[in-house]
Tab-separated table of C-alpha atoms and ligand atoms in Angstrom:
chain	number	residue	atom	x	y	z
A	131	MET	CA	48.318	62.155	3.417
A	132	SER	CA	50.548	59.123	2.872
A	133	LEU	CA	54.331	59.319	2.483
A	134	PRO	CA	56.667	56.870	0.827
A	135	SER	CA	58.278	55.994	4.174
A	136	PRO	CA	58.268	57.116	7.823
A	137	ASP	CA	61.571	58.780	7.261
A	138	TYR	CA	60.440	60.730	4.211
A	139	VAL	CA	60.187	64.576	4.603
A	140	ARG	CA	58.218	66.501	2.021
A	141	ILE	CA	59.881	69.623	0.671
A	142	PHE	CA	57.455	72.428	0.152
A	143	ASP	CA	59.251	74.973	-1.923
A	144	THR	CA	58.209	78.559	-1.442
A	145	THR	CA	60.932	80.277	-3.475
A	146	LEU	CA	58.353	81.616	-5.843
A	147	ARG	CA	56.065	82.934	-3.137
A	148	ASP	CA	57.805	83.788	0.162
A	149	GLY	CA	61.177	83.943	-1.647
A	150	GLU	CA	59.840	86.452	-4.144
A	151	GLN	CA	58.459	88.567	-1.284
A	152	MET	CA	62.092	89.459	-0.571
A	153	PRO	CA	62.627	93.221	-0.907
A	154	GLY	CA	63.897	94.091	-4.362
A	155	VAL	CA	62.957	90.753	-5.933
A	156	SER	CA	60.346	90.718	-8.710
A	157	LEU	CA	60.158	87.893	-11.177
A	158	THR	CA	58.358	87.968	-14.508
A	159	PRO	CA	55.912	85.119	-15.185
A	160	GLN	CA	58.480	83.612	-17.613
A	161	ASP	CA	61.244	83.770	-14.977
A	162	LYS	CA	58.886	82.053	-12.514
A	163	LEU	CA	58.087	79.371	-15.019
A	164	GLU	CA	61.778	78.713	-15.644
A	165	ILE	CA	62.450	78.361	-11.918
A	166	ALA	CA	59.333	76.123	-11.483
A	167	ARG	CA	60.623	73.806	-14.205
A	168	GLN	CA	63.989	73.586	-12.413
A	169	LEU	CA	62.283	72.966	-9.050
A	170	ALA	CA	60.275	70.127	-10.591
A	171	LYS	CA	63.507	68.673	-11.996
A	172	LEU	CA	65.127	69.090	-8.555
A	173	GLY	CA	62.389	66.903	-7.097
A	174	VAL	CA	60.602	69.088	-4.552
A	175	ASP	CA	57.146	67.772	-3.511
A	176	THR	CA	55.269	71.084	-3.749
A	177	ILE	CA	55.890	74.300	-5.538
A	178	GLU	CA	54.138	77.273	-3.962
A	179	ALA	CA	53.865	79.208	-7.232
A	180	GLY	CA	52.611	82.498	-5.831
A	181	PHE	CA	49.982	84.523	-4.063
A	182	PRO	CA	47.576	85.177	-6.982
A	183	GLN	CA	45.505	87.753	-5.186
A	184	VAL	CA	48.382	90.292	-5.084
A	185	SER	CA	48.381	91.238	-8.693
A	186	LYS	CA	47.260	90.306	-12.209
A	187	GLY	CA	50.826	89.411	-13.160
A	188	GLU	CA	51.114	87.134	-10.165
A	189	GLU	CA	47.852	85.461	-11.048
A	190	GLU	CA	49.085	84.984	-14.595
A	191	ALA	CA	52.348	83.460	-13.363
A	192	VAL	CA	50.588	80.994	-11.109
A	193	LYS	CA	48.273	79.963	-13.990
A	194	LEU	CA	51.239	79.613	-16.330
A	195	ILE	CA	53.029	77.256	-13.882
A	196	ALA	CA	49.868	75.288	-12.975
A	197	ARG	CA	49.101	74.750	-16.676
A	198	GLU	CA	52.655	73.674	-17.567
A	199	GLY	CA	51.795	70.060	-16.503
A	200	LEU	CA	54.905	69.653	-14.255
A	201	ASP	CA	55.058	66.404	-12.315
A	202	VAL	CA	54.788	68.092	-8.920
A	203	GLU	CA	52.017	69.535	-6.767
A	204	ILE	CA	51.410	73.187	-7.528
A	205	CYS	CA	50.019	75.320	-4.738
A	206	ALA	CA	48.800	78.865	-4.510
A	207	LEU	CA	48.640	80.987	-1.298
A	208	ALA	CA	45.326	82.579	-0.271
A	209	ARG	CA	44.244	84.457	2.831
A	210	ALA	CA	41.361	82.743	4.708
A	211	ASP	CA	38.926	84.635	2.595
A	212	LYS	CA	36.581	83.171	-0.061
A	213	LYS	CA	37.484	85.820	-2.644
A	214	ASP	CA	41.207	85.127	-2.269
A	215	ILE	CA	40.593	81.368	-2.341
A	216	ASP	CA	38.456	81.721	-5.536
A	217	ILE	CA	41.296	83.484	-7.288
A	218	ALA	CA	43.676	80.718	-6.271
A	219	ILE	CA	41.286	77.992	-7.380
A	220	GLY	CA	40.872	79.840	-10.679
A	221	CYS	CA	44.586	79.343	-11.370
A	222	ASP	CA	44.048	75.572	-11.804
A	223	VAL	CA	46.402	74.653	-8.924
A	224	ASN	CA	46.236	71.274	-7.141
A	225	CYS	CA	46.532	72.813	-3.705
A	226	VAL	CA	45.562	75.913	-1.854
A	227	HIS	CA	47.592	77.063	1.128
A	228	THR	CA	45.321	79.239	3.234
A	229	PHE	CA	46.386	81.204	6.302
A	230	ILE	CA	45.092	83.427	9.000
A	231	ALA	CA	46.938	85.011	11.917
A	232	THR	CA	46.326	83.621	15.411
A	233	SER	CA	48.618	85.805	17.614
A	234	GLU	CA	46.888	88.442	19.760
A	235	LEU	CA	49.147	91.064	18.161
A	236	HIS	CA	48.084	90.245	14.631
A	237	MET	CA	44.446	89.569	15.446
A	238	LYS	CA	44.085	92.887	17.264
A	239	TYR	CA	46.237	95.247	15.173
A	240	LYS	CA	46.203	93.656	11.728
A	241	LEU	CA	42.967	91.736	11.352
A	242	GLN	CA	40.844	93.554	13.898
A	243	MET	CA	39.074	90.278	14.557
A	244	THR	CA	38.266	88.386	17.732
A	245	PRO	CA	39.786	84.931	18.269
A	246	GLU	CA	36.396	83.326	17.710
A	247	GLU	CA	35.990	85.111	14.372
A	248	VAL	CA	39.489	83.947	13.381
A	249	LEU	CA	38.657	80.358	14.340
A	250	GLU	CA	35.405	80.449	12.333
A	251	ARG	CA	37.125	81.930	9.297
A	252	ALA	CA	39.823	79.222	9.411
A	253	VAL	CA	37.247	76.482	9.470
A	254	GLU	CA	35.144	77.979	6.656
A	255	SER	CA	38.229	78.430	4.433
A	256	VAL	CA	39.389	74.906	4.898
A	257	GLU	CA	35.913	73.591	4.179
A	258	TYR	CA	35.547	75.785	1.120
A	259	ILE	CA	38.862	74.522	-0.367
A	260	LYS	CA	38.010	70.878	0.380
A	261	ALA	CA	34.572	71.384	-1.191
A	262	HIS	CA	36.347	72.267	-4.441
A	263	GLY	CA	38.233	68.985	-4.297
A	264	LEU	CA	41.627	70.511	-3.790
A	265	ILE	CA	44.518	69.681	-1.375
A	266	CYS	CA	44.311	72.113	1.510
A	267	GLU	CA	47.239	73.254	3.603
A	268	PHE	CA	46.378	75.442	6.550
A	269	SER	CA	48.699	77.873	8.344
A	270	ALA	CA	48.129	79.799	11.570
A	271	GLU	CA	50.248	82.874	10.807
A	272	ASP	CA	52.513	83.963	13.670
A	273	ALA	CA	51.808	80.610	15.332
A	274	THR	CA	54.952	80.782	17.414
A	275	ARG	CA	53.735	83.950	19.212
A	276	SER	CA	50.169	82.757	19.626
A	277	ASN	CA	48.485	81.654	22.810
A	278	ARG	CA	49.080	77.914	22.899
A	279	ASP	CA	45.572	76.892	23.931
A	280	PHE	CA	43.969	78.985	21.293
A	281	LEU	CA	46.488	77.842	18.658
A	282	ARG	CA	45.800	74.232	19.447
A	283	ARG	CA	42.007	74.822	19.121
A	284	VAL	CA	42.544	76.405	15.701
A	285	TYR	CA	44.700	73.599	14.388
A	286	VAL	CA	42.345	70.917	15.714
A	287	ALA	CA	39.341	72.734	14.118
A	288	ALA	CA	41.252	73.064	10.781
A	289	ALA	CA	42.137	69.368	10.940
A	290	GLU	CA	38.478	68.420	11.642
A	291	ALA	CA	37.371	70.668	8.770
A	292	GLY	CA	39.468	68.473	6.462
A	293	ALA	CA	42.823	70.243	6.098
A	294	ASP	CA	45.359	67.772	4.610
A	295	ARG	CA	48.462	69.390	6.135
A	296	LEU	CA	48.903	71.761	9.012
A	297	ASN	CA	51.775	74.245	8.628
A	298	ILE	CA	53.307	75.942	11.652
A	299	PRO	CA	54.889	79.236	10.647
A	300	ASP	CA	57.518	80.935	12.777
A	301	THR	CA	56.551	84.118	10.950
A	302	VAL	CA	59.104	86.437	12.538
A	303	GLY	CA	61.754	83.811	13.269
A	304	VAL	CA	61.704	83.989	17.015
A	305	MET	CA	61.857	80.243	17.879
A	306	ILE	CA	64.741	78.236	19.260
A	307	PRO	CA	65.028	74.544	18.395
A	308	LYS	CA	63.852	73.322	21.829
A	309	LYS	CA	60.679	75.371	21.736
A	310	MET	CA	60.007	74.416	18.127
A	311	TYR	CA	60.328	70.749	19.022
A	312	GLU	CA	57.858	71.092	21.837
A	313	LEU	CA	55.342	73.064	19.773
A	314	VAL	CA	55.409	70.632	16.860
A	315	LYS	CA	55.009	67.688	19.184
A	316	ASP	CA	52.015	69.301	20.838
A	317	ILE	CA	50.169	70.138	17.572
A	318	ALA	CA	50.995	66.783	16.027
A	319	GLU	CA	49.640	64.914	19.008
A	320	ALA	CA	46.519	67.098	19.199
A	321	THR	CA	45.612	66.778	15.530
A	322	GLY	CA	47.146	63.531	14.258
A	323	LYS	CA	47.787	65.368	10.871
A	324	LEU	CA	50.868	65.719	8.786
A	325	ILE	CA	52.709	68.642	10.315
A	326	SER	CA	54.732	71.158	8.316
A	327	VAL	CA	57.098	73.842	9.543
A	328	HIS	CA	57.763	77.275	7.972
A	329	CYS	CA	60.698	79.072	9.643
A	330	HIS	CA	62.051	82.540	9.052
A	331	ASP	CA	65.689	83.391	9.647
A	332	ASP	CA	65.551	86.604	11.744
A	333	PHE	CA	67.862	85.077	14.345
A	334	GLY	CA	69.677	82.874	11.921
A	335	MET	CA	67.871	79.809	13.289
A	336	ALA	CA	65.521	78.929	10.449
A	337	VAL	CA	67.266	75.693	9.437
A	338	ALA	CA	67.877	74.608	13.031
A	339	ASN	CA	64.275	75.249	13.940
A	340	SER	CA	63.008	73.423	10.901
A	341	LEU	CA	65.166	70.392	11.744
A	342	ALA	CA	63.987	70.524	15.328
A	343	GLY	CA	60.415	70.364	13.902
A	344	VAL	CA	61.351	67.263	11.951
A	345	GLU	CA	62.850	65.685	15.072
A	346	ALA	CA	59.455	66.237	16.784
A	347	GLY	CA	57.615	64.570	13.962
A	348	ALA	CA	57.043	67.208	11.276
A	349	ARG	CA	57.164	65.552	7.847
A	350	GLN	CA	57.194	68.623	5.690
A	351	VAL	CA	59.450	71.641	5.632
A	352	HIS	CA	58.839	74.912	3.827
A	353	ALA	CA	62.064	76.218	2.268
A	354	THR	CA	63.430	78.513	-0.334
A	355	VAL	CA	66.426	78.116	-2.609
A	356	ASN	CA	69.418	80.095	-1.234
A	357	GLY	CA	67.258	80.936	1.801
A	358	ILE	CA	65.805	83.990	0.099
A	359	GLY	CA	62.639	85.519	1.561
A	360	GLU	CA	61.106	88.336	3.621
A	361	ARG	CA	63.630	90.200	5.861
A	362	ALA	CA	66.372	87.722	6.735
A	363	GLY	CA	64.793	85.035	4.569
A	364	ASN	CA	63.400	81.546	5.022
A	365	ALA	CA	65.003	78.191	5.796
A	366	ALA	CA	67.419	77.430	2.967
A	367	LEU	CA	66.247	74.436	0.960
A	368	GLU	CA	69.772	73.220	0.204
A	369	GLU	CA	70.796	73.328	3.878
A	370	VAL	CA	67.601	71.568	5.062
A	371	VAL	CA	67.830	68.822	2.471
A	372	VAL	CA	71.566	68.118	2.850
A	373	ALA	CA	71.224	68.038	6.639
A	374	LEU	CA	68.249	65.722	6.456
A	375	HIS	CA	70.102	63.335	4.142
A	376	LEU	CA	73.529	63.389	5.597
A	377	LEU	CA	73.070	64.254	9.298
A	378	TYR	CA	69.654	62.739	9.985
A	379	GLU	CA	69.748	59.888	7.441
A	380	MET	CA	66.229	60.798	6.382
A	381	GLU	CA	64.831	61.023	2.830
A	382	THR	CA	63.465	63.687	0.537
A	383	GLY	CA	62.637	63.563	-3.123
A	384	VAL	CA	65.345	66.056	-3.925
A	385	ASN	CA	68.127	65.103	-6.394
A	386	THR	CA	70.945	66.749	-4.505
A	387	GLN	CA	73.188	66.845	-7.565
A	388	LEU	CA	70.980	69.488	-9.055
A	389	ILE	CA	71.216	71.779	-6.039
A	390	SER	CA	74.110	73.927	-7.315
A	391	GLU	CA	72.564	74.595	-10.745
A	392	THR	CA	69.239	75.426	-9.103
A	393	SER	CA	70.913	77.877	-6.695
A	394	GLN	CA	72.692	79.553	-9.602
A	395	LEU	CA	69.520	79.859	-11.634
A	396	VAL	CA	67.602	81.434	-8.722
A	397	SER	CA	70.461	83.790	-7.991
A	398	ARG	CA	70.641	84.881	-11.648
A	399	LEU	CA	66.945	85.400	-12.118
A	400	THR	CA	66.237	87.070	-8.742
A	401	GLY	CA	69.479	89.172	-8.809
A	402	VAL	CA	70.146	87.999	-5.165
A	403	TYR	CA	73.824	87.311	-4.789
A	404	VAL	CA	74.789	84.263	-2.681
A	405	GLN	CA	77.261	85.126	0.008
A	406	PRO	CA	80.581	83.282	-0.604
A	407	ASN	CA	80.557	81.549	2.799
A	408	LYS	CA	76.977	80.369	2.441
A	409	ALA	CA	76.617	76.646	3.345
A	410	VAL	CA	76.284	74.189	0.468
A	411	VAL	CA	75.913	76.777	-2.360
A	412	GLY	CA	78.347	79.568	-1.469
A	413	ALA	CA	81.431	79.968	-3.699
A	414	ASN	CA	83.726	79.031	-0.804
A	415	ALA	CA	81.669	76.102	0.460
A	416	PHE	CA	84.077	73.611	-1.149
A	417	ALA	CA	87.204	75.771	-1.409
A	418	HIS	CA	90.339	75.159	0.624
A	419	GLU	CA	93.239	77.543	0.878
A	420	SER	CA	95.239	76.680	3.933
A	421	GLY	CA	98.113	74.249	3.418
A	422	ILE	CA	97.035	71.958	6.216
A	423	HIS	CA	93.473	71.672	4.839
A	424	THR	CA	94.453	71.230	1.205
A	425	HIS	CA	96.978	68.582	2.172
A	426	GLY	CA	94.283	66.901	4.205
A	427	VAL	CA	91.530	66.809	1.541
A	428	ILE	CA	93.980	65.603	-1.071
A	429	SER	CA	95.072	62.733	1.171
A	430	HIS	CA	91.456	61.941	2.205
A	431	PRO	CA	88.518	64.256	1.296
A	432	LEU	CA	86.671	63.509	4.489
A	433	THR	CA	89.354	65.223	6.568
A	434	TYR	CA	87.876	68.647	5.732
A	435	GLU	CA	84.868	67.948	3.545
A	436	PRO	CA	81.832	66.800	5.490
A	437	ILE	CA	79.754	67.072	2.378
A	438	PRO	CA	81.220	65.581	-0.840
A	439	PRO	CA	81.116	68.528	-3.344
A	440	GLU	CA	79.822	66.239	-6.165
A	441	TYR	CA	76.878	65.341	-3.958
A	442	VAL	CA	75.453	68.799	-4.478
A	443	GLY	CA	76.758	69.317	-8.015
A	444	ARG	CA	79.892	71.176	-6.974
A	445	ARG	CA	83.595	70.710	-7.461
A	446	ARG	CA	86.343	71.123	-4.886
A	447	ARG	CA	88.395	74.330	-5.281
A	448	LEU	CA	91.872	74.563	-4.003
A	449	VAL	CA	92.559	78.275	-3.670
A	450	ALA	CA	95.976	79.790	-3.974
A	451	GLY	CA	96.648	82.426	-1.355
A	452	LYS	CA	98.940	83.223	1.567
A	453	HIS	CA	97.730	80.122	3.426
A	454	ALA	CA	98.422	77.840	0.473
A	455	GLY	CA	100.596	74.827	0.919
A	456	ALA	CA	102.717	72.954	-1.620
A	457	HIS	CA	100.337	69.955	-1.824
A	458	GLY	CA	97.245	71.966	-2.661
A	459	LEU	CA	99.039	74.194	-5.110
A	460	LYS	CA	100.508	71.219	-6.911
A	461	ALA	CA	97.065	69.566	-7.201
A	462	GLU	CA	95.555	72.823	-8.449
A	463	LEU	CA	98.319	73.284	-11.004
A	464	GLU	CA	97.987	69.689	-12.144
A	465	ALA	CA	94.240	70.276	-12.654
A	466	MET	CA	95.327	73.127	-14.971
A	467	GLY	CA	97.605	70.813	-16.854
A	468	ILE	CA	100.840	72.216	-15.350
A	469	TYR	CA	103.326	69.801	-13.814
A	470	PRO	CA	106.034	71.820	-11.981
A	471	THR	CA	109.252	70.359	-10.661
A	472	ASP	CA	109.805	70.699	-6.861
A	473	GLU	CA	111.966	73.714	-7.377
A	474	GLN	CA	109.422	75.376	-9.703
A	475	LEU	CA	106.661	74.586	-7.235
A	476	ARG	CA	108.677	76.252	-4.444
A	477	VAL	CA	109.081	79.398	-6.537
A	478	ILE	CA	105.356	79.520	-7.505
A	479	LEU	CA	104.401	79.000	-3.895
A	480	GLU	CA	106.728	81.857	-2.838
A	481	ARG	CA	105.184	84.163	-5.387
A	482	VAL	CA	101.657	83.237	-4.406
A	483	LYS	CA	102.389	83.896	-0.711
A	484	GLU	CA	104.091	87.186	-1.571
A	485	LEU	CA	100.903	88.350	-3.349
A	486	GLY	CA	98.688	86.946	-0.572
A	487	ASP	CA	100.633	88.868	2.034
A	488	LYS	CA	99.847	92.020	0.135
A	489	GLY	CA	96.187	91.235	0.578
A	490	LYS	CA	95.668	90.116	-3.073
A	491	THR	CA	93.263	87.359	-3.968
A	492	ILE	CA	94.856	85.053	-6.492
A	493	THR	CA	92.512	84.032	-9.170
A	494	ASP	CA	92.984	80.939	-11.342
A	495	ALA	CA	94.101	83.256	-14.165
A	496	ASP	CA	96.732	84.796	-11.875
A	497	LEU	CA	97.984	81.445	-10.813
A	498	LEU	CA	98.165	80.241	-14.346
A	499	ALA	CA	100.153	83.350	-15.364
A	500	ILE	CA	102.591	82.925	-12.452
A	501	ALA	CA	102.957	79.178	-13.170
A	502	ARG	CA	103.533	79.654	-16.848
A	503	SER	CA	106.240	82.167	-16.228
A	504	VAL	CA	108.021	79.852	-13.701
A	505	VAL	CA	107.465	76.547	-15.416
A	506	GLY	CA	108.297	77.797	-18.878
A	507	GLY	CA	111.500	79.260	-17.583
A	508	VAL	CA	115.139	78.150	-17.381
A	509	GLN	CA	115.982	75.876	-14.474
A	510	LEU	CA	117.647	77.613	-11.577
A	511	GLU	CA	121.003	75.814	-11.969
A	512	GLU	CA	121.185	76.736	-15.647
A	513	ARG	CA	120.409	80.398	-15.142
A	514	VAL	CA	123.413	82.628	-15.996
A	515	VAL	CA	121.828	86.034	-15.540
A	516	SER	CA	119.515	87.078	-12.675
A	517	LEU	CA	118.131	90.371	-11.466
A	518	ALA	CA	119.591	91.826	-8.297
A	519	ASP	CA	118.097	95.282	-8.288
A	520	LEU	CA	115.912	97.622	-10.367
A	521	VAL	CA	115.271	101.324	-9.839
A	522	VAL	CA	113.184	103.453	-12.209
A	523	THR	CA	112.244	107.081	-12.197
A	524	THR	CA	109.717	108.618	-14.511
A	525	GLY	CA	107.482	111.668	-14.615
A	526	THR	CA	106.196	114.519	-16.775
A	527	ASN	CA	109.289	116.653	-16.462
A	528	ILE	CA	112.101	114.145	-16.352
A	529	MET	CA	113.469	111.560	-18.839
A	530	PRO	CA	112.412	108.077	-17.802
A	531	THR	CA	115.516	106.459	-16.377
A	532	ALA	CA	116.310	102.935	-15.173
A	533	SER	CA	119.167	101.622	-13.163
A	534	VAL	CA	119.576	97.827	-13.278
A	535	LYS	CA	121.917	95.532	-11.292
A	536	LEU	CA	122.363	92.013	-12.604
A	537	ILE	CA	124.193	89.012	-11.177
A	538	MET	CA	126.055	87.103	-13.908
A	539	GLY	CA	127.823	84.102	-12.544
A	540	ASP	CA	130.045	85.433	-9.718
A	541	THR	CA	129.993	89.046	-10.711
A	542	GLU	CA	127.535	91.842	-10.143
A	543	ARG	CA	127.129	94.416	-12.872
A	544	GLN	CA	125.188	97.580	-13.029
A	545	ALA	CA	124.054	100.035	-15.779
A	546	ALA	CA	121.689	102.994	-16.124
A	547	GLU	CA	119.885	104.097	-19.268
A	548	ILE	CA	117.169	106.501	-20.328
A	549	GLY	CA	114.244	105.539	-22.602
A	550	VAL	CA	110.868	106.638	-23.931
A	551	GLY	CA	109.331	105.137	-20.783
A	552	PRO	CA	110.551	103.182	-17.717
A	553	VAL	CA	110.120	99.804	-19.486
A	554	ASP	CA	112.208	100.925	-22.488
A	555	ALA	CA	114.845	102.399	-20.171
A	556	ALA	CA	115.061	99.208	-18.127
A	557	MET	CA	115.315	96.979	-21.196
A	558	LYS	CA	118.108	99.102	-22.605
A	559	ALA	CA	119.994	98.896	-19.283
A	560	VAL	CA	119.690	95.046	-19.284
A	561	GLN	CA	120.818	94.915	-22.905
A	562	LYS	CA	123.808	97.098	-22.083
A	563	ILE	CA	124.983	94.821	-19.270
A	564	THR	CA	124.480	91.523	-21.135
A	565	LYS	CA	125.554	92.375	-24.671
A	566	ASP	CA	129.038	90.830	-24.168
A	567	LEU	CA	127.361	87.549	-23.293
A	568	VAL	CA	124.676	87.572	-25.946
A	569	ASP	CA	123.367	90.268	-28.305
A	570	ALA	CA	119.705	89.755	-27.394
A	571	ARG	CA	117.427	92.088	-29.312
A	572	LEU	CA	113.846	92.484	-28.287
A	573	ARG	CA	111.593	91.490	-31.217
A	574	GLU	CA	108.222	91.614	-29.519
A	575	PHE	CA	106.834	92.855	-26.178
A	576	ARG	CA	103.294	91.873	-25.259
A	577	LEU	CA	101.566	92.987	-22.107
A	578	GLU	CA	98.359	91.543	-20.657
A	579	ALA	CA	96.595	92.497	-17.422
A	580	VAL	CA	95.482	89.181	-16.071
A	581	THR	CA	92.721	90.480	-13.823
A	582	GLY	CA	91.141	93.849	-13.578
A	583	GLY	CA	92.249	96.764	-11.346
A	584	SER	CA	95.354	98.900	-11.270
A	585	ASP	CA	96.999	96.351	-8.975
A	586	ALA	CA	96.307	93.508	-11.442
A	587	LEU	CA	98.899	90.983	-12.240
A	588	ALA	CA	100.621	91.905	-15.464
A	589	GLU	CA	101.776	89.180	-17.788
A	590	VAL	CA	104.557	90.182	-20.143
A	591	THR	CA	105.583	87.952	-23.031
A	592	VAL	CA	108.705	88.842	-24.981
A	593	ARG	CA	110.331	87.402	-28.096
A	594	VAL	CA	114.084	87.847	-28.077
A	595	GLU	CA	116.568	87.094	-30.943
A	596	ASP	CA	120.334	86.680	-30.854
A	597	ASP	CA	122.842	87.595	-33.595
A	598	GLU	CA	122.642	84.031	-34.977
A	599	GLY	CA	118.904	84.299	-35.595
A	600	ASN	CA	117.816	82.143	-32.614
A	601	VAL	CA	114.460	83.326	-31.382
A	602	VAL	CA	113.045	82.444	-27.979
A	603	SER	CA	109.934	83.603	-26.090
A	604	ALA	CA	109.684	84.172	-22.382
A	605	THR	CA	106.989	85.162	-19.970
A	606	ALA	CA	106.907	86.818	-16.557
A	607	ALA	CA	103.986	87.890	-14.377
A	608	ARG	CA	104.223	90.504	-11.736
A	609	GLU	CA	102.033	93.313	-10.359
A	610	ASP	CA	104.726	95.736	-11.554
A	611	ILE	CA	104.813	96.041	-15.359
A	612	VAL	CA	108.474	97.217	-15.502
A	613	LEU	CA	109.574	94.344	-13.247
A	614	ALA	CA	107.542	91.844	-15.332
A	615	GLY	CA	109.111	93.209	-18.532
A	616	VAL	CA	112.690	93.019	-17.148
A	617	GLU	CA	112.207	89.545	-15.734
A	618	ALA	CA	110.772	88.303	-19.059
A	619	TYR	CA	113.681	89.826	-20.960
A	620	ILE	CA	116.249	88.286	-18.561
A	621	GLU	CA	114.453	84.925	-18.946
A	622	GLY	CA	114.765	85.295	-22.724
A	623	ILE	CA	118.517	86.019	-22.403
A	624	ASN	CA	118.962	82.900	-20.220
A	625	LYS	CA	117.086	80.808	-22.775
A	626	LEU	CA	119.325	82.039	-25.551
A	627	LEU	CA	122.430	81.309	-23.437
A	628	VAL	CA	121.186	77.753	-22.664
A	629	ARG	CA	120.508	77.244	-26.369
A	630	LYS	CA	124.003	78.483	-27.259
A	631	LYS	CA	125.496	76.113	-24.738
A	632	VAL	CA	123.503	73.158	-25.939
A	633	GLY	CA	124.202	74.042	-29.515
A	634	GLY	CA	127.877	74.428	-28.660
A	635	GLY	CA	127.830	78.094	-29.765
B	151	KIV	O1	55.790	83.540	7.390
B	151	KIV	C1	54.552	83.316	7.328
B	151	KIV	O2	53.810	83.285	8.301
B	151	KIV	C2	53.994	83.018	5.975
B	151	KIV	C3	52.627	82.525	5.958
B	151	KIV	C4	51.857	83.012	4.800
B	151	KIV	C5	52.649	81.010	6.028
B	151	KIV	O3	54.711	83.114	5.016
B	152	ZN	ZN1	56.759	83.198	5.529
């Protein structure tokens, strides 16, 4: 089998076969077709569309994909058994991937066959597939726990029988890179065929073992999108491809910019959630929160981004949180179209850290609400009224009461009021203290919970009117609704005072 260059590694995608064998995953034929179309767009070399013998639905799905006319090799899995292989051939695929176990454990307890019977069946199956003019890939299941001399004999026999590719499965994921390297070298030298590797992730080494196989000369890797598959899954396609391109300077046919959308499609259709810290496709793979890191990536992306996010169809995310720094926050706000002054940025950062310290995750919507309330506000030096203290009591058997202390210039003033609820009581107390300065009546009070949960950030927007008919609006965002309401009201009062001053009133 010829390859475009010595550094080209074929990507044999088994998302629709081994990936679908993941517990809890079951795709309809239409779902499978949609994923197959995306995989073809992505540029994999082979799509293993399914194991048609397992059910009528699976057979239908493989047929549907094979008949779609995608510009990619379509393969079906079959045990080394003529009946299985006939079903696969009947699906109009270009390639049959046939397998038989070669470890003593599997031969004795699963197949109940002798090694010689296994060898004979492997040869017959390869010959049968080749006699039908199809591409044949042969796998010795549980190869990595098989007796080496026997395994070598099986692969040599399969190669002589005409197999186009020899796949080495680490069926239960027990290899380490050094051993995988040595095994691949051995089989490649003994057979002279294109060697493929198929690694499972039971010890979290599927990608490392696959890459070790490539170092030893394998020129095909079996992989699944998002690493889904039996038990702990298979080698993750996105990790293998990006490592091959960027760490090994090797080639694949994959258009890396489509990796992210492919990952999302597979996650949505399989219902398998991608862990946030998953390499390449996890939500946090290109997110930076710490001040040092965000400063670094803004100055020069390579400082903390070994993979450019755009390379895999992603965007950098600067996350606000307790580790946030002014640089990252500023860049994130600017991306939202908000350009704070240094003082405003300091206040926003303080608020973000305050929330982060309480263990809250700050979503983009939260940040926007905080920023809007700070940026839309009166500059510190122009502020006449500010909140010094707020105490509210409420309950089923007492009148809601609020006690408010405000700083107004050099003086501190306090008042207490009752109301229909704590917000009403607090507003009345503020009004009482400030009415000599400005008679600010509340015209509108709007409350929005920015994100879900009882600890959500509440965004309060008020419209306040003075006795001359000037109307201003002001916003505040806090986890505490009463506090948000009071702050918004005080902000409105400050705006009216600034307006009076500017207007000479
Ligand atoms: O893991 C495995 O051994 C397999 C074979 C069918 C190749 O998936
Ligand atoms: Zn497998």
